[in-house]
Amino acid sequence: MLTDMADKKVDFRSDTVTRPTPKMRRAMYETEVGDDVYGEDPAVNKLEEKAADLLGKEAGLFVTSGTQGNLISVLTHTLPGQEVILESESHIFYYEAAGAALIGGVQMRTIPGKRGAMNPSKVEAAIRSDDIHFPSTGLIALENTHNRAGGAVIPLSNMAALATIARKHAIPIHLDGARIFNAAVASGTTAKEIASYADSISFCLSKGLCAPVGSVIVGRKEWIDKARKWRKRLGGGMRQAGILAAAGIVALEQMIRRLPEDHALAQYLAEGLAELPEVDVVLPETNIVLMNVEKSGLTAKQLLQRLEDEDILATDFGPFTVRLVTHKDVDRTGADRLLDAVKNIFKGEAR
Ligand SMILES: *Cc1c(COP(=O)(O)O)cnc(C)c1O
């Protein structure tokens, strides 16, 4: 029996903390493998085909992480000296250690969005004209669901409007779809429909889908061929990677359908938190709850410290904002523990 040290903790920090399921571990053990740099790993090939099919694109590429998937995508779409238009709080801009600027030599042009969605006319106005002073616009990058906007789903109408503008100006669109399947189940559409508004998509196997490692990027065949070379340059050419891809296949076949449970638990948490006068919380669309605790007199870090004393983990997302993410390895009991702990901490504070 496999046990994990973290078992007694309730961990709302991220859906990345999910551990692989028994089916994944079995698939990893049993899978056939080959050398993927030679294109000979059957599980990697199957995962890449499956991912491409699911998102309606020609080809896929298994990459080490979401960050690597986004970096490879930006590098494959752009040339040094170009500009990328993206939302001010997007993961690529906020959390990827300026990799695209450093390695790709591209400049980031940020547009503040509403719940992660950029206004199409603002995006169009930011596209550079042909002027000796200007960098040229090489890419528009979107994010759905939007992490820092609290797992917000970008409306399809917004994506469609941006796609029309991008096409008019012959600029590609990359979608950071780390949680694209959360977006799809929350909005009652398919990931394929969402993906249809982008030229390339990166999504994570290792978040709500519970695989231990990895992301996949998808796009046109020639584009993926170029991306594969970038992956090699960045040191992401893995050999018997089928060990990891086998878990990714289980993730795609079995774990998408359970995402509504995560969304229901986030809803339950948010409703419980909304009853507390010290908390401002936006009702979540997917599996991320953002709560503002400024009225409690505690900072986010202070609250997190006290929760940690109770073996409950979450992340701060600003001086007074705490992020809670639901996933397979937390349940109603854990949610109740969090709600009780927060209530007791605030009660102690008021005394
Ligand atoms: C998690 C995440 C990523 C990539 O994360 P890795 O930890 O590098 O796999 C990219 N974009 C968004 C929106 C994310 O939430």
mmCIF file of N, CA, C and O in Angstrom, residues 14 42 63 88 116 126 141 159 163 176 179 229 236 243 251 259 274 283 291 296 299 322 328 337 341:
data_model
loop_
_atom_site.group_PDB
_atom_site.id
_atom_site.type_symbol
_atom_site.label_atom_id
_atom_site.label_comp_id
_atom_site.label_asym_id
_atom_site.label_seq_id
_atom_site.Cartn_x
_atom_site.Cartn_y
_atom_site.Cartn_z
ATOM 1 N N SER A 14 -2.950 24.108 -4.476
ATOM 2 C CA SER A 14 -3.067 24.025 -5.938
ATOM 3 C C SER A 14 -3.566 22.639 -6.324
ATOM 4 O O SER A 14 -3.404 21.683 -5.564
ATOM 5 N N PRO A 42 5.753 4.454 -27.787
ATOM 6 C CA PRO A 42 4.348 4.284 -28.177
ATOM 7 C C PRO A 42 3.381 5.059 -27.285
ATOM 8 O O PRO A 42 2.379 5.592 -27.784
ATOM 9 N N VAL A 63 5.310 17.833 -23.277
ATOM 10 C CA VAL A 63 6.362 18.695 -22.714
ATOM 11 C C VAL A 63 6.407 18.521 -21.200
ATOM 12 O O VAL A 63 5.504 17.942 -20.605
ATOM 13 N N SER A 88 -2.714 41.392 -18.408
ATOM 14 C CA SER A 88 -1.768 41.848 -17.368
ATOM 15 C C SER A 88 -1.492 40.835 -16.263
ATOM 16 O O SER A 88 -0.430 40.878 -15.656
ATOM 17 N N GLY A 116 -10.116 38.368 -16.470
ATOM 18 C CA GLY A 116 -9.183 37.675 -17.349
ATOM 19 C C GLY A 116 -9.418 37.869 -18.828
ATOM 20 O O GLY A 116 -8.587 37.471 -19.637
ATOM 21 N N ALA A 126 -3.820 47.741 -29.727
ATOM 22 C CA ALA A 126 -2.434 47.484 -29.309
ATOM 23 C C ALA A 126 -1.600 46.818 -30.401
ATOM 24 O O ALA A 126 -0.377 46.727 -30.283
ATOM 25 N N ALA A 141 -1.635 36.157 -26.794
ATOM 26 C CA ALA A 141 -1.739 34.990 -25.906
ATOM 27 C C ALA A 141 -2.931 35.159 -24.968
ATOM 28 O O ALA A 141 -3.111 36.211 -24.355
ATOM 29 N N MET A 159 -13.420 35.094 -27.067
ATOM 30 C CA MET A 159 -12.367 34.410 -27.825
ATOM 31 C C MET A 159 -12.618 34.531 -29.318
ATOM 32 O O MET A 159 -11.689 34.727 -30.110
ATOM 33 N N ALA A 163 -10.204 36.161 -32.061
ATOM 34 C CA ALA A 163 -9.732 35.336 -33.186
ATOM 35 C C ALA A 163 -9.972 36.046 -34.515
ATOM 36 O O ALA A 163 -9.140 35.991 -35.425
ATOM 37 N N ASP A 176 -3.071 29.635 -23.435
ATOM 38 C CA ASP A 176 -2.592 28.943 -22.247
ATOM 39 C C ASP A 176 -3.834 28.300 -21.621
ATOM 40 O O ASP A 176 -4.559 28.924 -20.863
ATOM 41 N N ARG A 179 -5.859 24.888 -17.696
ATOM 42 C CA ARG A 179 -7.092 24.277 -17.168
ATOM 43 C C ARG A 179 -8.225 24.362 -18.194
ATOM 44 O O ARG A 179 -9.373 24.650 -17.840
ATOM 45 N N LYS A 229 11.676 20.943 -32.108
ATOM 46 C CA LYS A 229 13.076 21.359 -32.119
ATOM 47 C C LYS A 229 13.370 22.299 -30.945
ATOM 48 O O LYS A 229 14.408 22.179 -30.295
ATOM 49 N N GLY A 236 14.277 19.542 -23.262
ATOM 50 C CA GLY A 236 13.043 18.828 -22.900
ATOM 51 C C GLY A 236 12.807 17.561 -23.696
ATOM 52 O O GLY A 236 11.710 16.998 -23.638
ATOM 53 N N ILE A 243 6.670 6.284 -19.617
ATOM 54 C CA ILE A 243 6.371 6.074 -18.200
ATOM 55 C C ILE A 243 5.471 7.201 -17.685
ATOM 56 O O ILE A 243 4.557 6.978 -16.899
ATOM 57 N N ALA A 251 -5.169 10.189 -17.583
ATOM 58 C CA ALA A 251 -5.713 11.506 -17.233
ATOM 59 C C ALA A 251 -6.760 11.946 -18.254
ATOM 60 O O ALA A 251 -7.863 12.377 -17.893
ATOM 61 N N LEU A 259 -14.070 16.441 -13.108
ATOM 62 C CA LEU A 259 -13.824 17.843 -12.765
ATOM 63 C C LEU A 259 -15.041 18.563 -12.166
ATOM 64 O O LEU A 259 -14.870 19.442 -11.314
ATOM 65 N N ALA A 274 -18.727 32.883 2.237
ATOM 66 C CA ALA A 274 -19.536 34.085 2.005
ATOM 67 C C ALA A 274 -20.395 34.431 3.222
ATOM 68 O O ALA A 274 -20.802 35.580 3.391
ATOM 69 N N LEU A 283 -18.168 34.194 -6.127
ATOM 70 C CA LEU A 283 -18.576 32.806 -6.373
ATOM 71 C C LEU A 283 -17.779 32.257 -7.554
ATOM 72 O O LEU A 283 -17.679 32.897 -8.602
ATOM 73 N N MET A 291 -10.514 34.543 -1.830
ATOM 74 C CA MET A 291 -11.208 35.255 -0.755
ATOM 75 C C MET A 291 -10.349 36.407 -0.262
ATOM 76 O O MET A 291 -9.146 36.268 -0.072
ATOM 77 N N SER A 296 -11.024 41.251 8.216
ATOM 78 C CA SER A 296 -10.767 40.454 9.421
ATOM 79 C C SER A 296 -9.665 41.070 10.275
ATOM 80 O O SER A 296 -9.477 40.684 11.426
ATOM 81 N N THR A 299 -3.690 39.818 7.663
ATOM 82 C CA THR A 299 -3.220 39.760 6.285
ATOM 83 C C THR A 299 -3.381 38.325 5.790
ATOM 84 O O THR A 299 -3.586 37.399 6.591
ATOM 85 N N VAL A 322 -6.477 35.305 -0.403
ATOM 86 C CA VAL A 322 -6.050 33.915 -0.271
ATOM 87 C C VAL A 322 -6.690 33.123 -1.402
ATOM 88 O O VAL A 322 -7.865 33.316 -1.723
ATOM 89 N N LYS A 328 -8.920 16.506 -6.692
ATOM 90 C CA LYS A 328 -9.257 15.142 -6.284
ATOM 91 C C LYS A 328 -8.882 14.814 -4.844
ATOM 92 O O LYS A 328 -9.579 14.036 -4.184
ATOM 93 N N ARG A 337 -13.320 21.355 7.491
ATOM 94 C CA ARG A 337 -12.212 21.679 8.400
ATOM 95 C C ARG A 337 -11.714 23.102 8.154
ATOM 96 O O ARG A 337 -11.451 23.855 9.081
ATOM 97 N N ALA A 341 -11.991 26.169 10.768
ATOM 98 C CA ALA A 341 -10.739 26.787 11.199
ATOM 99 C C ALA A 341 -10.778 28.296 10.958
ATOM 100 O O ALA A 341 -10.412 29.081 11.836
#
